[in-house]
mmCIF file of C-alpha atoms in Angstrom:
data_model
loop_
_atom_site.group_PDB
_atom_site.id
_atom_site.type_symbol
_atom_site.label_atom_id
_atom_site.label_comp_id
_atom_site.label_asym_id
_atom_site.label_seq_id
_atom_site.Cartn_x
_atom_site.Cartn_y
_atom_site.Cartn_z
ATOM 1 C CA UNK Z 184 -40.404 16.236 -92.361
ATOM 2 C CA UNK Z 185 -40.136 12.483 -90.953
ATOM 3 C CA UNK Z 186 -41.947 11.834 -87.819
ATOM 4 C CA UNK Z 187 -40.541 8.955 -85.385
ATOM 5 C CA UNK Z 188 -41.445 7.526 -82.256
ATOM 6 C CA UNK Z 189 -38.734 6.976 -80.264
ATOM 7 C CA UNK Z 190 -39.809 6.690 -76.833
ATOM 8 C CA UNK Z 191 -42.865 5.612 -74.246
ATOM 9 C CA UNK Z 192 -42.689 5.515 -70.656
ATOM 10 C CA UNK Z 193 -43.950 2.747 -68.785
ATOM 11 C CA UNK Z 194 -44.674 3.000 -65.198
ATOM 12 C CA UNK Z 195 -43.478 0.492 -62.667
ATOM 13 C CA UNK Z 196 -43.556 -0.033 -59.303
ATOM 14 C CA UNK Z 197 -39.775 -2.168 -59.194
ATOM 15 C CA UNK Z 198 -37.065 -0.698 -61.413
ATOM 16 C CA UNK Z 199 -35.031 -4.162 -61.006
ATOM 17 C CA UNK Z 200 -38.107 -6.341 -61.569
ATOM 18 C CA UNK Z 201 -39.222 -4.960 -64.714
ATOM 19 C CA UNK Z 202 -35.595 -4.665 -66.655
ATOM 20 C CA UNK Z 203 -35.719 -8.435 -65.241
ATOM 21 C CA UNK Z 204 -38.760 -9.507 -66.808
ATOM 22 C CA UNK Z 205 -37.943 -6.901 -70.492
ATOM 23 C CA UNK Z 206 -34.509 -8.729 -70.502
ATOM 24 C CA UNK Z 207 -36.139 -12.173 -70.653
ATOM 25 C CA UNK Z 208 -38.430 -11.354 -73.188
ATOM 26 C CA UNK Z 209 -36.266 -10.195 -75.589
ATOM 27 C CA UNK Z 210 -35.728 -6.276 -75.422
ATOM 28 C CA UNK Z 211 -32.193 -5.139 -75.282
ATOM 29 C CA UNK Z 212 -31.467 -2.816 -71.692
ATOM 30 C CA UNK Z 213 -29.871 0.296 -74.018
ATOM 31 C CA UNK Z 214 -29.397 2.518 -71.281
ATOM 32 C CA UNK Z 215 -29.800 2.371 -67.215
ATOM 33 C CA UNK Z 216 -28.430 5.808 -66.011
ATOM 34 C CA UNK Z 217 -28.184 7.263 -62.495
ATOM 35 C CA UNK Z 218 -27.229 10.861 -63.302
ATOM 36 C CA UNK Z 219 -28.439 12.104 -59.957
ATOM 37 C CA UNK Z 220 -29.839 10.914 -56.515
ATOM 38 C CA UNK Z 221 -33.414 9.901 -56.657
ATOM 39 C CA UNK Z 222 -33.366 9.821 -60.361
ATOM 40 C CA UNK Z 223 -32.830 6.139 -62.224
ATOM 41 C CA UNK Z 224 -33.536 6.157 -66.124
ATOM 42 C CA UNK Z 225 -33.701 2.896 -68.174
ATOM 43 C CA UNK Z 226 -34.419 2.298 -71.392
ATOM 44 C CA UNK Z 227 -34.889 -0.689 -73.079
ATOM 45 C CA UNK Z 228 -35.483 -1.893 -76.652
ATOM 46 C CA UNK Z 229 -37.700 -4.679 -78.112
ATOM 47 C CA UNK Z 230 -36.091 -6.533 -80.687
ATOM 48 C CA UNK Z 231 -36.540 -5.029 -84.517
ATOM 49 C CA UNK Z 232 -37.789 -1.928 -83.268
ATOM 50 C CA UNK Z 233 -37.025 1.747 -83.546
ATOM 51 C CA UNK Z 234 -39.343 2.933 -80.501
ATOM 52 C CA UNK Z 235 -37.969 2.046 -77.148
ATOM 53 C CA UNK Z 236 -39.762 1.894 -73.720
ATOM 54 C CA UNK Z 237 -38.225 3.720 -70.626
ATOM 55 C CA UNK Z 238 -38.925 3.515 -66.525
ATOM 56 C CA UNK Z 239 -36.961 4.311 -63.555
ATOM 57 C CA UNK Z 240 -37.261 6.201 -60.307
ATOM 58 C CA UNK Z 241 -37.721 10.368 -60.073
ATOM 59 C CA UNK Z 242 -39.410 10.456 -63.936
ATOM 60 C CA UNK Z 243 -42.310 11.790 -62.973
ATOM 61 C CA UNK Z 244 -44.357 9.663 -64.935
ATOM 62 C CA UNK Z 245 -48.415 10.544 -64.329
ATOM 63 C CA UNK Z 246 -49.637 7.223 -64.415
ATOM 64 C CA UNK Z 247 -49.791 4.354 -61.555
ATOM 65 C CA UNK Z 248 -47.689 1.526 -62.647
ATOM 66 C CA UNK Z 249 -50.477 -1.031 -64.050
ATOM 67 C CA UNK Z 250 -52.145 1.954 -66.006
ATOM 68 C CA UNK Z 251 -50.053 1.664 -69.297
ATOM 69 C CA UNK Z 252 -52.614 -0.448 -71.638
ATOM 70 C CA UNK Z 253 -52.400 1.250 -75.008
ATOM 71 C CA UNK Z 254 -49.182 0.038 -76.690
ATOM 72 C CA UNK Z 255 -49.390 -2.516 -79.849
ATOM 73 C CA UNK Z 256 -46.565 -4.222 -81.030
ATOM 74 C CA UNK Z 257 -46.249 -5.780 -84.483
ATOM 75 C CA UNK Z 258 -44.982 -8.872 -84.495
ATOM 76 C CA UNK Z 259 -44.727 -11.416 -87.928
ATOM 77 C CA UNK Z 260 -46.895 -14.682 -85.698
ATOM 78 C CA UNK Z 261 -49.005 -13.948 -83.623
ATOM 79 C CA UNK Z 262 -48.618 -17.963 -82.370
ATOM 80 C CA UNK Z 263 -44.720 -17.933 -82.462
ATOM 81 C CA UNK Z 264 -44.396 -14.317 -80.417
ATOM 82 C CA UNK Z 265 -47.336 -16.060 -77.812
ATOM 83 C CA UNK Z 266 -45.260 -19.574 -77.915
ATOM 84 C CA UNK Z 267 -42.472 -17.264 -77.191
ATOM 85 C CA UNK Z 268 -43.806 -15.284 -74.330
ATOM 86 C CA UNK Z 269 -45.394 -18.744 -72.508
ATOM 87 C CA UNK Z 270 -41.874 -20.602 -73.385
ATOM 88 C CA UNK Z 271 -40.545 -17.497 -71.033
ATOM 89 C CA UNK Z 272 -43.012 -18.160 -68.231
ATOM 90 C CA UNK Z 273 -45.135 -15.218 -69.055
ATOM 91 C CA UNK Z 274 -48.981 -15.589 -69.495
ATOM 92 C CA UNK Z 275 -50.072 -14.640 -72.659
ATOM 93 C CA UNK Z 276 -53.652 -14.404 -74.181
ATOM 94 C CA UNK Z 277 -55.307 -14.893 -77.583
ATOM 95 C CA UNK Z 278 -54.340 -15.545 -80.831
ATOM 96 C CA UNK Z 279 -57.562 -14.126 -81.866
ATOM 97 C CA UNK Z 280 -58.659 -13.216 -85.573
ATOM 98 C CA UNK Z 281 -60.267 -9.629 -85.806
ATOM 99 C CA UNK Z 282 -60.379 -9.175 -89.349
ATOM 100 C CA UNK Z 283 -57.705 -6.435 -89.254
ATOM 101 C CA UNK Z 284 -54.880 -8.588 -87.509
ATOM 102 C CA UNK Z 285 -54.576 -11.342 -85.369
ATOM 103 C CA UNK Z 286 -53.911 -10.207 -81.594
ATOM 104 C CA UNK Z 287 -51.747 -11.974 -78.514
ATOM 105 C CA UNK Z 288 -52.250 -10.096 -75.259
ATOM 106 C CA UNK Z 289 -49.723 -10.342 -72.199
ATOM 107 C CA UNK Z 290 -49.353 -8.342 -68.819
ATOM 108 C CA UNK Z 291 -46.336 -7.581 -67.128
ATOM 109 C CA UNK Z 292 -45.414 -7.805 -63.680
ATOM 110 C CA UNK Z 293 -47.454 -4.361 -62.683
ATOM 111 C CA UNK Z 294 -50.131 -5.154 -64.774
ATOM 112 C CA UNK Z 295 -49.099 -3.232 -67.899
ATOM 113 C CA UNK Z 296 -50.629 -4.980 -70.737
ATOM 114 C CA UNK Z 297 -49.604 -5.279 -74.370
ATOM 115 C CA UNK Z 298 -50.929 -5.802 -77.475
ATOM 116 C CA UNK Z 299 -49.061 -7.592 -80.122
ATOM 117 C CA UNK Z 300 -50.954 -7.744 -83.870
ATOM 118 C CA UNK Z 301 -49.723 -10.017 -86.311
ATOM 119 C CA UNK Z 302 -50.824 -7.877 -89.529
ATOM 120 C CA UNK Z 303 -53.078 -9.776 -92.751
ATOM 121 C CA UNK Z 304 -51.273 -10.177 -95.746
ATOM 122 C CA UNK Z 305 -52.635 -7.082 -97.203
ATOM 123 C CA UNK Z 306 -50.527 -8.316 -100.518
ATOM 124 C CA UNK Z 307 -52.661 -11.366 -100.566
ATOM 125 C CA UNK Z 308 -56.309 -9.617 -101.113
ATOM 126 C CA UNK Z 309 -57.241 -8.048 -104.059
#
């Protein structure tokens, strides 16, 4: 049995603002459905990855927008994806070495913060 993750809501408090600010750093808007009044559901994509994020209006999502602090991202530099985020205008934090990856933290516009890990060269050690 294979086990994915293919999904992880993020709560927002402007639908608009944050496929705005996903779009400019690089995740692909896959879907952005109205199927009913009151209901808005968009999902978007970062790029290389199988997981998507989602938000919208009527998901019933029980978190305040701002609240979502626990997803890590792998990325292969941790300075190129932070060179990348600050070349888009977004504040990003770190690198910093932690033995088990080197980490880049960024928030955005609600305050949603993400982790992205650069991962050692576990082929490297012996």
């Amino acid at each position: 049995m294979s086990w994915k993750i293919e999904l992880i809501f993020v709560p927002v408090s402007d639908v608009d603002r944050a496929k705005e600010f996903y779009t400019k750093i690089g995740f692909n808007p896959d879907h952005d459905q109205t199927p009913t009044e009151g209901l808005r559901f968009v999902q978007m994509t970062p790029p290389g990855s199988a997981c998507s994020i989602a938000f919208g209006t009527g998901l019933d999502i029980p978190l305040e927008p701002g609240q979502q602090n626990t997803i890590q991202v792998v990325v292969p530099n941790a300075e190129e994806a932070k060179a990348q985020l600050t070349a888009q205008g977004v504040e990003a934090r770190g690198v910093e070495d932690l033995g088990w990856g080197r980490f880049v933290w960024f928030d955005d516009p609600d305050g949603n913060t993400w982790t992205l890990q650069e991962l050692p060269d576990y082929s490297a050690q012996s």
